[in-house]
Structures are given as C-alpha cells and as structure tokens.
Amino acid sequence: MRSTCRFFVPALLALSLMGCGSKPPAEETSSTAPAAAPAAAPVDPATAAEITGTVSFEGQAPSRVRIRMDAVPACTEASKEPVFSEEVVVNDNKTLRDVFVYVKDGLGNRTFPVPATSAVLDQKGCWYRPHVLGLMTGQKLNVKNSDPTNHNVHPIPTQNREWNESQPPQAADLAKDFARPEVMIPVKCNVHPWMKAYIGVVPHPFFAVTDEQGSFSLQGLPPGDYTIEAWQEKYGTQEQKITVGPKESKAITFTYKG
Amino acid sequence: MRQADSVWVHWFAVLTAFATFVLIIAGALVVGHDAGLSVPDWPLSYGSLMPPMEGGIFYEHGHRMIAALVGALTIALAIWLWQRDARRWVRILGVIAVVAVITQAVLGGITVLYLLPVPVRIFHASLAQLFFCITLGLALFTSRAWAADSAADDRGFPGLRLLSCAATCAVFIQLILGAALRHGALGLMPHIAWAAAVAVLVIWMGYVALARLPRSETHLRWFSGSAIFLVILQLGLGYGSYYTRLVTRDASQPDQAMIHVTTTHVAVGAALLGASLLTTLLAFRRLRHRSEVVSFNRGAQKTAA
C-alpha cells in the first residue's frame, strides 16, 4: 500500500502539472489595459499601392453537407432554412468564398495603428457569422449571441491564449483580442459542434476575406515586394510573390483545384 | 455483519458498480459528441445546478449529474461498510473508493478549467476504469460467492490465477492505450498491437477456466466465458470504431454512427475489464494453487505418519 502511494501520488501531481503546463504562456487579455502601441511608420497616401484579385476554383465543386440541428429545437427554430457546411463555398462564377488573403511578408519592421473599431463575430441561427474573419493583433473582437439559446465560445489558438466562455441568450458581448499574429485560429461551440469559425490575426491591416464574387482587395500598401498568402479551410494555403510600385494597382489570381 | 445487512450491502455495492458503468458510458458520450467544453465552468454549470439541457450541455452536465450520483452512492457504501463490515480491508477499500471518486471529480474539473489537457484526460479515463474495478470488487467481496468455501484446485500450467491476473492487467493497459489514442496522445498501432496480446490472454484464460474447472464453479466459468465473448465483440467494435472515425474524419459534426460504435467500444472495454477482474479475484479466492495442494498433502502425510 505504501509503495503504491509512493507511485500514485507523485504520478497524479506530475500529470496534473504536465496538463496545466501545456498551454501557451499567459498574455494580456481584454480585461487588462493594453500596452501603448509603438509609433506607427506612416504610409504615404500619395504613393500607396493596391493588390486586388480573385480566388478561383477548378474542378468539381464538392457537395455541401447539410447540417443536422434536429437535436436542438432552439437552433432549428432559429434557422428555418436548411443550413449547409461552409467548409468549401464555390460561387456561381467558379470562385471561392471565405478565403483569407493577407500580406505574409514584405512589410519589414513597419508598425500599424490598431483600428479603433471592433470586429464582430455573431452567433445567429446557431451559426457563426461570418465564417472567416480577419483581425489585427490587439484589435477588439466582439462576440455576440443573437440566438435564444446558450453558446460557448472556444477559440483554439496555438500562438495565443486559449479560452472558453459561456454566452447565454441576451448576454453582453464578449470583448476579446489576440496579442500575437496567428493564421488561422479555429473557433468552435461545443454545445453545437457544427459551429465553426476561423479568425486570421495579423500585425497589419492588409488582409481580406473573399466575398460572393471570390474577390479581395488589399489597399493602402506601401510600394515594395510582397508575399501574399491565401488560406482556405479545406485546401490549405497558397503563396504568390508580387512587386507593386508607387500608386500601382496589380491583380493576382489564386487557383484551388477540387 | 448480519445476514440481512450482508444481502442489502451487496446489492447496494452492485448498484454502485452499475451506476459507475453508466457513468463510463456517459463519459464516452461526452467525448463522442465533442462536448467536454460545452460547459465552461465547474463545479457549477453555466453558474447553476441545472442549466438548459440542450446540445452538448445535455451530455456534459448529464455526465456531471451521474458522477454526483455515483459519488453519493460511493460515500454511502463506504459509510455502510465502515459501520457494518467486520473485515478491516473491506472497510479500507470503501474509503479508497471515496478517495478515488473525489480524485476523479477533481480531475474532471481540471479537465474543464484547463481546457482538456491531454495527460489529465487520459488519467481521468484510466482512473474511471480503476474506480469501476474497485466498485466491482466491493460488490464481489460482499457477495455470497466470496463467502463460500473454496473448492477446486488450480491445476495445470499456467494456472487460472496467473492467467486471469495477466489478462486483467493486459486489458487495463489496453484501456489506457485506448484512452491515449482517443485523446490524441498515441497513434493507432500500440492499441492494435496490444489488442492481439489481450485477445490471446483473455481467450486462453476463458479456455482454461471452461476446460479445467468443474461445473460447480458457476461464477468463475460464467465470468471467464463472458470475457471470451466480450473480447471477440470488442475486436469487432475496435475495427468499427476505426472505420467510422476514418470515413467521418472530415464530417462537419460528430457522426451518430461513429458516436454509437465508439461509445459501445468503451463500454464493452469496461465490461471486459470487469469480467477479467472478477475472474481473477474469484480465482484467487476459490482456487487452491498446486503448491498449496502439494504442501497440504505433505502435511497430511506427516500427520498420518
């Protein structure tokens, strides 16, 4: 019995500590005052360039799986129309929606002011709206619950602090931010396991999510050489290098194959 | 302990073991539905004792409610045994059961509050099986089968005592490997490889019990025979779990067929552990080892001389 205890108690403690120690280090959250942002290197509007483009899709569009919400009446009542997975959404013009496009490299040590406006992630009809969104590091994210049912909001980052909070109906918005760049952070609701969203966090404002036309626009870029990356939930990432001169506007196309 | 008390405490221990088995199934359903974090707070759920039982909350809070029931049953059983059972080791085992169920509850809380740390989840799953073994043991130790005189000899090599002990340890290790697989700490191969060892040991144990023991050893034959059936069923369920997980790995939400098969796999694993454990405990209780028989005979010869 004594030898069993000698093994069992330290093993329990060790396992607990291993588990507790597996998370990324704690960081500033929305509940604490943010540190003063470093002075931003201004971008001269007179020379600002633009990169636009589309994300096209080749091949047979995968059939979209219908989400079964039958087990939760509050969700079926909130979503009268059938709801389909948004993992791959091919637009009518054979382009892809919900692709996160951003400047991955080329901005050097420039810093940019954090937008005063908050990004919004709404839970409506037991569905995250939007499915994919972008944020700057430190920018506020307001998570709303427009549903008459409970949700839990659970981002699963690898570079930022993971958190999981409940949000009952008509509760106040959750105001959060992410301190470190990370592309992408999955967000899930464990109450309704079909609910998934993805957040791209970058240290600059040059990011976009493709729309119903599969297009994107990165405006106000300083002239230079850039690496642009596109991220798609199912098909992964693609990169392109591009050079833009002063006041220049260039277009690029990413192509994913089904 | 009076005879009437003995019967009632035995059935109370059986009830506790059965509730623990249900709790293991409820835990497997939580994992299957990916509902472990659907209730972010602990020990309360959404700040209350009874949140709306919808979606993942139904499984997570349901698991907590059954756990609370098992905790209450375990404490009541321990108090009952402490007051009425003359055997000190049984009373101590009742206290160990209480410590185990409290530890298990704390591990469950750590799992929620620290967002599913993998080592703690594996430990939580493994301690659940160990606690199930303790409750089964208490049910057996308070039964008439345990109180009856020993009868048969443990003939042949390896004996049933050795085989059943090895089989029970192998099943328990397999359940840990299964938990590690389910929670992403280990790959599939260790679980598959060890399944072969488990199958051989359990079938060997069952064969030895059925072939060598007299029909009067009803309980031993029944438990070991059940273990053979369960291990064969478990191999099929293991394949089913792998297949359903494979074909639904890109699903937008947990697939019901996958949940049913994997939950049954966990439940049958616990039942197999229970059958092996009960065979082991009864084998050590009721069978005389060959060396004991020899020494007894020598002693008898000396006495006769």
Coordinates of C-alpha atoms in Angstrom, one line a residue:
Chain A
M1 CA 0.0 0.0 0.0
R2 CA 2.8 2.4 0.9
S3 CA 4.7 1.7 -2.3
T4 CA 1.5 2.2 -4.3
C5 CA 1.0 5.6 -2.7
R6 CA 4.7 6.5 -3.4
F7 CA 4.0 5.9 -7.1
F8 CA 0.4 7.1 -7.3
V9 CA 0.6 10.5 -5.6
P10 CA 3.6 11.9 -7.5
A11 CA 2.2 10.5 -10.7
L12 CA -1.1 12.3 -10.1
L13 CA 0.7 15.6 -9.3
A14 CA 3.1 15.2 -12.3
L15 CA 0.2 14.5 -14.7
S16 CA -1.7 17.5 -13.4
L17 CA 1.3 19.8 -13.7
M18 CA 2.0 18.5 -17.2
G19 CA -1.5 19.2 -18.2
C20 CA -1.6 22.6 -16.7
G21 CA 1.7 23.5 -18.2
S22 CA 0.8 22.6 -21.8
K23 CA -0.9 25.9 -22.6
P24 CA 0.9 28.9 -24.2
P25 CA 2.1 31.5 -21.6
A26 CA -0.4 33.8 -20.2
E27 CA -0.8 37.1 -22.0
E28 CA -2.6 40.4 -21.8
T29 CA -6.3 39.9 -22.3
S30 CA -9.2 42.3 -22.8
S31 CA -9.6 42.6 -19.1
T32 CA -6.3 44.4 -18.7
A33 CA -5.2 47.7 -20.1
P34 CA -3.4 47.3 -23.4
A35 CA 0.2 48.4 -23.6
A36 CA 0.9 51.6 -25.5
A37 CA 1.3 50.8 -29.2
P38 CA 4.7 51.7 -30.8
A39 CA 4.8 54.6 -33.1
A40 CA 3.5 53.6 -36.5
A41 CA 5.5 54.2 -39.6
P42 CA 3.2 56.2 -41.8
V43 CA 2.2 55.1 -45.2
D44 CA 2.3 57.9 -47.7
P45 CA -1.2 58.0 -49.2
A46 CA 0.3 59.6 -52.3
T47 CA 2.3 56.5 -53.1
A48 CA 0.0 53.8 -51.7
A49 CA -0.5 50.8 -53.9
E50 CA -3.2 48.2 -54.2
I51 CA -3.3 44.5 -54.8
T52 CA -6.6 43.1 -55.9
G53 CA -7.5 39.7 -57.1
T54 CA -9.7 36.6 -57.1
V55 CA -9.5 33.1 -55.8
S56 CA -10.8 30.8 -58.5
F57 CA -11.8 27.1 -58.3
E58 CA -11.2 24.4 -60.8
G59 CA -12.8 21.0 -60.9
Q60 CA -16.0 19.6 -59.5
A61 CA -17.3 21.6 -56.6
P62 CA -17.7 19.4 -53.5
S63 CA -21.3 18.9 -52.5
R64 CA -22.1 20.9 -49.4
V65 CA -23.1 18.8 -46.4
R66 CA -26.4 19.7 -44.7
I67 CA -26.0 20.4 -41.0
R68 CA -28.4 18.5 -38.8
M69 CA -29.6 20.7 -35.9
D70 CA -32.6 18.5 -35.1
A71 CA -31.3 17.6 -31.6
V72 CA -31.6 21.3 -30.6
P73 CA -35.1 22.7 -31.2
A74 CA -33.9 26.3 -30.4
C75 CA -31.5 26.0 -33.3
T76 CA -34.0 24.5 -35.8
E77 CA -36.4 27.3 -34.9
A78 CA -33.7 30.0 -35.3
S79 CA -32.6 28.5 -38.7
K80 CA -35.8 28.0 -40.7
E81 CA -33.9 27.4 -43.9
P82 CA -31.6 24.4 -44.4
V83 CA -28.1 25.1 -43.3
F84 CA -25.1 23.7 -45.2
S85 CA -21.4 23.4 -44.3
E86 CA -19.3 26.4 -45.3
E87 CA -16.1 24.5 -45.5
V88 CA -15.9 25.0 -49.2
V89 CA -18.2 27.5 -50.8
V90 CA -17.9 27.8 -54.6
N91 CA -19.5 30.9 -56.0
D92 CA -21.6 30.9 -59.2
N93 CA -18.6 32.4 -61.1
K94 CA -16.4 29.4 -60.1
T95 CA -14.6 31.4 -57.4
L96 CA -14.2 30.6 -53.7
R97 CA -15.8 32.5 -50.9
D98 CA -14.3 32.8 -47.4
V99 CA -10.7 32.6 -48.4
F100 CA -8.4 34.7 -46.1
V101 CA -5.9 36.6 -48.1
Y102 CA -3.1 38.6 -46.4
V103 CA 0.3 40.0 -46.7
K104 CA 2.5 37.4 -45.3
D105 CA 5.9 39.0 -45.8
G106 CA 7.3 42.3 -47.2
L107 CA 6.3 44.9 -44.7
G108 CA 9.5 44.7 -42.8
N109 CA 9.5 46.3 -39.3
R110 CA 6.6 48.7 -40.1
T111 CA 4.1 49.0 -37.4
F112 CA 0.5 50.0 -37.9
P113 CA -2.1 51.5 -35.5
V114 CA -4.7 49.1 -34.2
P115 CA -8.2 50.0 -35.6
A116 CA -10.5 51.6 -33.1
T117 CA -13.4 49.7 -34.5
S118 CA -14.1 46.2 -33.3
A119 CA -14.6 43.2 -35.5
V120 CA -17.8 41.3 -34.9
L121 CA -18.5 37.6 -34.7
D122 CA -22.2 36.9 -34.3
Q123 CA -23.9 33.7 -33.3
K124 CA -27.1 33.7 -35.2
G125 CA -29.2 30.7 -36.1
C126 CA -26.7 28.5 -34.3
W127 CA -24.2 29.6 -36.9
Y128 CA -21.1 31.8 -36.8
R129 CA -21.4 34.9 -39.0
P130 CA -19.0 35.5 -40.6
H131 CA -17.4 32.0 -41.1
V132 CA -14.0 33.6 -41.7
L133 CA -12.8 36.9 -40.5
G134 CA -9.6 38.8 -40.0
L135 CA -8.3 40.9 -37.2
M136 CA -5.2 43.0 -36.4
T137 CA -3.2 41.9 -33.3
G138 CA -4.7 43.8 -30.4
Q139 CA -7.9 44.7 -32.2
K140 CA -11.1 44.1 -30.3
L141 CA -13.3 41.2 -31.3
N142 CA -16.9 41.5 -30.1
V143 CA -18.6 38.1 -29.9
K144 CA -22.4 38.4 -29.9
N145 CA -25.1 35.9 -29.2
S146 CA -28.2 36.7 -31.2
D147 CA -29.7 33.3 -30.5
P148 CA -32.3 32.3 -27.9
T149 CA -30.0 29.6 -26.7
N150 CA -26.7 29.1 -24.8
H151 CA -23.4 29.0 -26.6
N152 CA -19.9 28.5 -25.5
V153 CA -17.2 30.4 -27.4
H154 CA -14.0 28.4 -27.7
P155 CA -11.1 29.6 -29.8
I156 CA -8.3 27.1 -30.2
P157 CA -5.1 29.0 -31.0
T158 CA -1.6 27.7 -30.9
Q159 CA 0.2 31.0 -30.5
N160 CA -2.3 32.9 -28.4
R161 CA -4.0 32.1 -25.1
E162 CA -6.8 29.6 -25.4
W163 CA -10.1 30.5 -23.7
N164 CA -13.6 29.1 -23.4
E165 CA -16.5 31.2 -22.1
S166 CA -20.2 30.6 -22.0
Q167 CA -22.6 33.1 -23.5
P168 CA -26.3 32.8 -22.6
P169 CA -29.1 34.4 -24.6
Q170 CA -29.1 38.2 -24.4
A171 CA -25.8 38.2 -22.6
A172 CA -23.4 41.1 -23.1
D173 CA -21.0 40.8 -25.9
L174 CA -17.7 39.2 -25.2
A175 CA -14.9 41.6 -25.9
K176 CA -11.6 39.9 -26.7
D177 CA -8.4 40.4 -28.5
F178 CA -5.4 38.3 -29.6
A179 CA -2.0 39.5 -28.8
R180 CA 0.0 37.5 -31.3
P181 CA -0.3 37.0 -35.1
E182 CA -1.8 33.6 -36.0
V183 CA -3.3 32.4 -39.2
M184 CA -5.8 30.8 -38.6
I185 CA -7.4 30.4 -35.2
P186 CA -10.3 27.9 -35.2
V187 CA -13.3 28.9 -33.1
K188 CA -15.9 26.3 -32.0
C189 CA -19.0 25.9 -30.0
N190 CA -19.1 22.6 -28.1
V191 CA -22.8 23.0 -27.3
H192 CA -23.4 22.9 -31.1
P193 CA -20.5 21.0 -32.5
W194 CA -21.2 22.0 -36.1
M195 CA -20.5 25.7 -35.3
K196 CA -17.0 26.6 -36.6
A197 CA -15.4 29.9 -37.5
Y198 CA -11.8 30.9 -38.3
I199 CA -10.0 34.0 -37.3
G200 CA -6.9 35.3 -39.0
V201 CA -4.8 37.6 -36.8
V202 CA -2.1 39.6 -38.5
P203 CA 0.1 42.6 -37.3
H204 CA -1.1 44.9 -40.1
P205 CA -4.3 46.0 -41.8
F206 CA -3.5 44.3 -45.2
F207 CA -5.9 41.3 -45.1
A208 CA -9.2 40.5 -46.7
V209 CA -11.7 37.7 -46.9
T210 CA -13.1 36.8 -50.4
D211 CA -16.7 37.6 -51.0
E212 CA -19.5 36.2 -53.1
Q213 CA -17.5 37.1 -56.2
G214 CA -14.4 35.4 -54.9
S215 CA -12.6 38.7 -55.0
F216 CA -10.4 40.6 -52.5
S217 CA -8.6 43.9 -52.2
L218 CA -5.5 44.9 -50.2
Q219 CA -5.4 48.7 -50.3
G220 CA -3.1 51.4 -49.0
L221 CA 0.1 49.3 -49.3
P222 CA 3.5 51.0 -49.3
P223 CA 5.4 50.2 -52.6
G224 CA 7.5 47.1 -52.3
D225 CA 8.0 43.4 -52.7
Y226 CA 5.4 41.2 -51.0
T227 CA 4.5 37.6 -50.4
I228 CA 0.7 37.2 -50.4
E229 CA -0.8 34.1 -48.9
A230 CA -4.3 32.7 -49.3
W231 CA -5.8 30.3 -46.8
Q232 CA -8.7 28.1 -47.4
E233 CA -10.3 25.9 -44.7
K234 CA -10.2 22.6 -46.7
Y235 CA -7.5 23.2 -49.3
G236 CA -4.9 25.0 -47.2
T237 CA -2.5 27.8 -48.2
Q238 CA -1.0 29.2 -51.4
E239 CA 1.6 31.9 -51.8
Q240 CA 2.4 34.4 -54.5
K241 CA 5.2 37.0 -54.7
I242 CA 4.4 40.4 -56.2
T243 CA 6.0 43.7 -56.5
V244 CA 4.0 46.9 -56.5
G245 CA 5.3 50.4 -57.3
P246 CA 4.0 53.8 -56.1
K247 CA 0.3 54.2 -56.8
E248 CA 0.3 51.0 -58.7
S249 CA -2.6 48.6 -58.7
K250 CA -1.9 44.9 -59.6
A251 CA -4.2 41.9 -59.8
I252 CA -3.3 38.4 -58.9
T253 CA -5.3 35.2 -59.0
F254 CA -5.1 32.2 -56.7
T255 CA -6.4 28.9 -58.1
Y256 CA -7.5 26.0 -55.9
K257 CA -8.3 22.6 -57.5
G258 CA -11.1 20.4 -56.2
Chain B
M1 CA -22.5 -8.3 9.6
R2 CA -25.9 -9.8 9.9
Q3 CA -27.2 -11.8 7.0
A4 CA -29.9 -9.3 6.0
D5 CA -27.4 -6.5 6.1
S6 CA -25.0 -8.5 4.1
V7 CA -27.5 -9.0 1.3
W8 CA -28.5 -5.4 1.2
V9 CA -25.0 -4.0 1.2
H10 CA -24.1 -6.4 -1.6
W11 CA -26.9 -5.2 -3.8
F12 CA -26.1 -1.6 -2.9
A13 CA -22.5 -2.3 -4.0
V14 CA -23.8 -3.8 -7.2
L15 CA -25.9 -0.7 -7.8
T16 CA -22.8 1.5 -7.2
A17 CA -20.9 -0.6 -9.7
F18 CA -23.7 -0.4 -12.3
A19 CA -24.0 3.4 -11.8
T20 CA -20.2 3.6 -12.4
F21 CA -20.6 1.6 -15.6
V22 CA -23.3 4.0 -16.8
L23 CA -21.0 6.9 -15.8
I24 CA -18.3 5.5 -18.0
I25 CA -20.7 5.3 -20.9
A26 CA -21.8 8.9 -20.2
G27 CA -18.2 10.0 -20.3
A28 CA -17.7 8.2 -23.6
L29 CA -20.7 10.1 -25.0
V30 CA -19.2 13.4 -23.9
V31 CA -16.0 12.6 -25.9
G32 CA -18.0 11.3 -28.8
H33 CA -20.1 14.4 -29.0
D34 CA -17.0 16.6 -28.5
A35 CA -19.0 18.2 -25.7
G36 CA -16.3 18.2 -23.0
L37 CA -16.1 22.0 -23.0
S38 CA -19.7 22.8 -23.7
V39 CA -20.0 23.8 -20.0
P40 CA -17.0 26.1 -19.5
D41 CA -17.4 26.4 -15.7
W42 CA -17.0 23.9 -12.9
P43 CA -18.3 22.7 -10.4
L44 CA -21.4 24.7 -11.4
S45 CA -22.8 24.5 -15.0
Y46 CA -23.5 28.0 -16.5
G47 CA -23.5 29.2 -12.9
S48 CA -26.3 26.9 -11.9
L49 CA -27.0 23.4 -10.7
M50 CA -29.3 22.8 -13.7
P51 CA -28.6 24.6 -16.9
P52 CA -30.8 24.1 -20.0
M53 CA -30.1 20.5 -21.1
E54 CA -29.6 21.1 -24.8
G55 CA -26.9 20.2 -27.3
G56 CA -23.5 19.4 -25.8
I57 CA -24.7 20.6 -22.4
F58 CA -27.0 17.6 -22.2
Y59 CA -24.0 15.2 -22.4
E60 CA -21.6 17.2 -20.3
H61 CA -24.0 18.2 -17.5
G62 CA -25.6 14.7 -17.7
H63 CA -22.2 13.2 -17.1
R64 CA -21.7 15.5 -14.1
M65 CA -25.1 14.6 -12.7
I66 CA -24.4 10.8 -12.9
A67 CA -21.0 11.4 -11.4
A68 CA -22.6 13.2 -8.5
L69 CA -24.9 10.2 -8.0
V70 CA -22.0 7.8 -8.1
G71 CA -20.2 9.9 -5.6
A72 CA -23.1 9.9 -3.3
L73 CA -23.6 6.1 -3.7
T74 CA -19.9 5.5 -3.0
I75 CA -19.8 7.6 0.1
A76 CA -23.0 5.9 1.4
L77 CA -21.5 2.5 0.6
A78 CA -18.2 3.4 2.4
I79 CA -20.1 4.5 5.5
W80 CA -22.3 1.4 5.4
L81 CA -19.2 -0.9 5.1
W82 CA -17.4 1.1 7.8
Q83 CA -20.2 0.6 10.2
R84 CA -21.3 -3.0 9.4
D85 CA -18.5 -5.0 7.8
A86 CA -16.1 -6.7 10.2
R87 CA -13.3 -7.1 7.6
R88 CA -10.9 -4.2 8.0
W89 CA -9.5 -4.4 4.5
V90 CA -13.0 -4.1 3.0
R91 CA -13.7 -1.0 5.1
I92 CA -10.4 0.5 3.9
L93 CA -11.3 -0.4 0.3
G94 CA -14.6 1.5 0.8
V95 CA -12.6 4.6 1.9
I96 CA -10.2 4.2 -1.1
A97 CA -13.3 4.2 -3.3
V98 CA -14.3 7.5 -1.8
V99 CA -10.9 9.0 -2.3
A100 CA -10.8 7.7 -5.9
V101 CA -14.2 9.2 -6.8
I102 CA -13.3 12.6 -5.3
T103 CA -10.0 12.5 -7.2
Q104 CA -11.9 11.6 -10.3
A105 CA -14.2 14.6 -9.8
V106 CA -11.3 16.9 -9.3
L107 CA -9.6 15.6 -12.5
G108 CA -12.9 16.2 -14.3
G109 CA -12.8 19.8 -13.0
I110 CA -9.2 20.3 -14.1
T111 CA -10.1 18.9 -17.5
V112 CA -12.8 21.6 -17.9
L113 CA -11.0 24.5 -16.3
Y114 CA -7.7 23.9 -18.1
L115 CA -9.3 23.2 -21.5
L116 CA -8.8 19.5 -21.9
P117 CA -5.1 18.9 -21.1
V118 CA -4.3 15.6 -22.7
P119 CA -2.5 13.9 -19.8
V120 CA -5.3 14.7 -17.4
R121 CA -7.9 13.5 -19.8
I122 CA -6.1 10.2 -20.2
F123 CA -5.6 9.9 -16.4
H124 CA -9.3 10.8 -15.9
A125 CA -10.3 8.0 -18.4
S126 CA -8.0 5.5 -16.8
L127 CA -9.0 6.3 -13.2
A128 CA -12.6 5.8 -14.2
Q129 CA -11.8 2.2 -15.1
L130 CA -9.8 1.7 -11.9
F131 CA -12.7 3.1 -9.9
F132 CA -15.0 0.7 -11.7
C133 CA -12.7 -2.1 -10.7
I134 CA -12.9 -1.0 -7.0
T135 CA -16.7 -0.9 -7.1
L136 CA -16.9 -4.3 -8.7
G137 CA -14.5 -5.6 -6.1
L138 CA -16.7 -4.3 -3.3
A139 CA -19.7 -5.9 -4.9
L140 CA -17.9 -9.2 -5.1
F141 CA -16.4 -9.0 -1.6
T142 CA -19.9 -8.5 -0.1
S143 CA -21.4 -11.4 -2.1
R144 CA -22.2 -15.0 -1.1
A145 CA -19.9 -16.2 -3.9
W146 CA -17.0 -14.6 -2.0
A147 CA -18.1 -16.0 1.4
A148 CA -18.5 -19.6 0.1
D149 CA -15.7 -22.1 0.8
S150 CA -13.0 -22.7 -1.7
A151 CA -13.5 -25.7 -3.8
A152 CA -11.4 -26.6 -6.8
D153 CA -7.6 -26.9 -7.5
D154 CA -5.9 -24.5 -9.9
R155 CA -4.4 -27.4 -11.9
G156 CA -2.1 -27.2 -14.9
F157 CA 0.4 -24.5 -16.0
P158 CA -0.2 -21.7 -16.3
G159 CA -2.8 -21.8 -13.7
L160 CA -6.0 -19.8 -14.0
R161 CA -4.9 -17.4 -11.2
L162 CA -1.8 -16.4 -13.2
L163 CA -3.6 -16.3 -16.5
S164 CA -6.5 -14.2 -15.2
C165 CA -4.2 -11.8 -13.4
A166 CA -2.2 -11.3 -16.7
A167 CA -5.4 -10.9 -18.7
T168 CA -6.8 -8.3 -16.3
C169 CA -3.5 -6.3 -16.4
A170 CA -3.4 -6.6 -20.2
V171 CA -7.0 -5.3 -20.5
F172 CA -6.3 -2.4 -18.2
I173 CA -3.2 -1.4 -20.1
Q174 CA -5.2 -1.7 -23.3
L175 CA -7.8 0.7 -21.9
I176 CA -5.1 3.2 -21.1
L177 CA -3.7 2.9 -24.7
G178 CA -7.3 3.3 -26.0
A179 CA -7.7 6.5 -23.9
A180 CA -4.4 7.8 -25.2
L181 CA -5.5 7.1 -28.7
R182 CA -8.9 8.7 -28.3
H183 CA -7.3 11.8 -26.8
G184 CA -4.6 12.1 -29.4
A185 CA -1.5 11.2 -27.3
L186 CA -0.7 8.0 -29.1
G187 CA -1.3 6.6 -32.6
L188 CA -3.3 3.5 -33.5
M189 CA -0.5 0.9 -33.7
P190 CA 0.1 0.4 -30.0
H191 CA -3.6 -0.1 -29.4
I192 CA -3.8 -2.6 -32.3
A193 CA -0.7 -4.5 -31.3
W194 CA -1.7 -4.8 -27.7
A195 CA -5.2 -5.9 -28.7
A196 CA -3.6 -9.1 -30.0
A197 CA -2.0 -9.8 -26.7
V198 CA -5.2 -9.0 -24.9
A199 CA -7.2 -11.3 -27.2
V200 CA -4.8 -14.2 -26.7
L201 CA -4.6 -13.8 -22.9
V202 CA -8.4 -13.5 -22.4
I203 CA -9.3 -16.4 -24.7
W204 CA -6.6 -18.5 -23.0
M205 CA -8.0 -17.6 -19.6
G206 CA -11.5 -18.4 -20.7
Y207 CA -10.5 -21.7 -22.2
V208 CA -8.6 -22.7 -19.1
A209 CA -11.5 -21.9 -16.9
L210 CA -14.1 -23.7 -19.0
A211 CA -11.9 -26.7 -19.7
R212 CA -10.4 -27.3 -16.2
L213 CA -13.0 -26.1 -13.7
P214 CA -15.9 -28.2 -12.5
R215 CA -19.4 -27.1 -13.4
S216 CA -19.9 -26.3 -9.7
E217 CA -17.7 -23.2 -10.2
T218 CA -20.6 -21.4 -11.8
H219 CA -19.4 -17.8 -11.2
L220 CA -15.8 -18.4 -12.4
R221 CA -17.0 -20.2 -15.5
W222 CA -19.6 -17.5 -16.3
F223 CA -17.2 -14.5 -15.9
S224 CA -14.4 -16.1 -17.8
G225 CA -16.8 -17.3 -20.6
S226 CA -18.3 -13.8 -20.8
A227 CA -14.8 -12.4 -21.1
I228 CA -14.2 -14.6 -24.3
F229 CA -17.5 -13.3 -25.8
L230 CA -16.7 -9.7 -24.8
V231 CA -13.1 -9.8 -26.2
I232 CA -14.4 -11.1 -29.6
L233 CA -17.1 -8.4 -29.6
Q234 CA -14.5 -5.8 -28.7
L235 CA -12.3 -6.7 -31.6
G236 CA -15.2 -6.1 -34.0
L237 CA -16.1 -2.9 -32.2
G238 CA -12.5 -1.8 -32.4
Y239 CA -12.5 -2.2 -36.2
G240 CA -15.9 -0.5 -36.3
S241 CA -14.5 2.5 -34.3
Y242 CA -11.5 2.8 -36.6
Y243 CA -13.7 2.6 -39.7
T244 CA -16.4 5.0 -38.6
R245 CA -13.8 7.5 -37.5
L246 CA -11.9 7.2 -40.8
V247 CA -14.9 7.7 -43.0
T248 CA -16.3 10.6 -40.9
R249 CA -13.0 12.4 -40.2
D250 CA -14.0 15.3 -42.4
A251 CA -17.6 15.5 -41.2
S252 CA -19.0 18.9 -40.2
Q253 CA -20.3 17.5 -37.0
P254 CA -19.9 14.3 -35.0
D255 CA -21.4 11.4 -36.8
Q256 CA -24.1 9.4 -34.9
A257 CA -22.9 6.0 -36.1
M258 CA -19.3 6.9 -35.1
I259 CA -20.5 8.0 -31.6
H260 CA -22.6 4.8 -31.1
V261 CA -19.8 2.5 -32.2
T262 CA -17.0 4.2 -30.2
T263 CA -19.1 4.6 -27.1
T264 CA -20.0 0.9 -27.3
H265 CA -16.3 0.1 -27.7
V266 CA -15.6 2.0 -24.5
A267 CA -18.5 0.3 -22.6
V268 CA -17.5 -3.2 -23.8
G269 CA -13.9 -2.5 -22.8
A270 CA -15.0 -1.7 -19.3
A271 CA -17.2 -4.8 -19.2
L272 CA -14.3 -6.9 -20.4
L273 CA -12.1 -5.4 -17.7
G274 CA -14.8 -6.2 -15.1
A275 CA -15.2 -9.8 -16.3
S276 CA -11.4 -10.4 -16.2
L277 CA -11.1 -8.7 -12.8
L278 CA -13.9 -10.8 -11.3
T279 CA -12.4 -14.0 -12.7
T280 CA -9.1 -13.0 -11.2
L281 CA -10.5 -12.2 -7.8
L282 CA -12.6 -15.3 -7.7
A283 CA -9.7 -17.5 -8.9
F284 CA -7.5 -16.3 -6.1
R285 CA -10.3 -16.7 -3.6
R286 CA -11.7 -20.1 -4.7
L287 CA -8.9 -22.0 -6.3
R288 CA -6.1 -23.6 -4.4
H289 CA -2.7 -23.3 -6.1
R290 CA -0.9 -26.6 -7.0
S291 CA 1.9 -25.9 -4.5
E292 CA -0.7 -25.3 -1.8
V293 CA -2.2 -28.7 -2.6
V294 CA 1.2 -30.4 -2.5
S295 CA 2.1 -28.8 0.8
F296 CA -1.3 -29.7 2.2
N297 CA -0.8 -33.3 1.1
R298 CA 2.7 -33.5 2.6
G299 CA 1.3 -32.0 5.8
A300 CA -1.4 -34.6 5.8
Q301 CA 1.2 -37.4 5.2
K302 CA 3.2 -36.2 8.1
T303 CA 0.2 -36.1 10.3
A304 CA -0.7 -39.6 9.3
A305 CA 2.8 -40.9 9.9

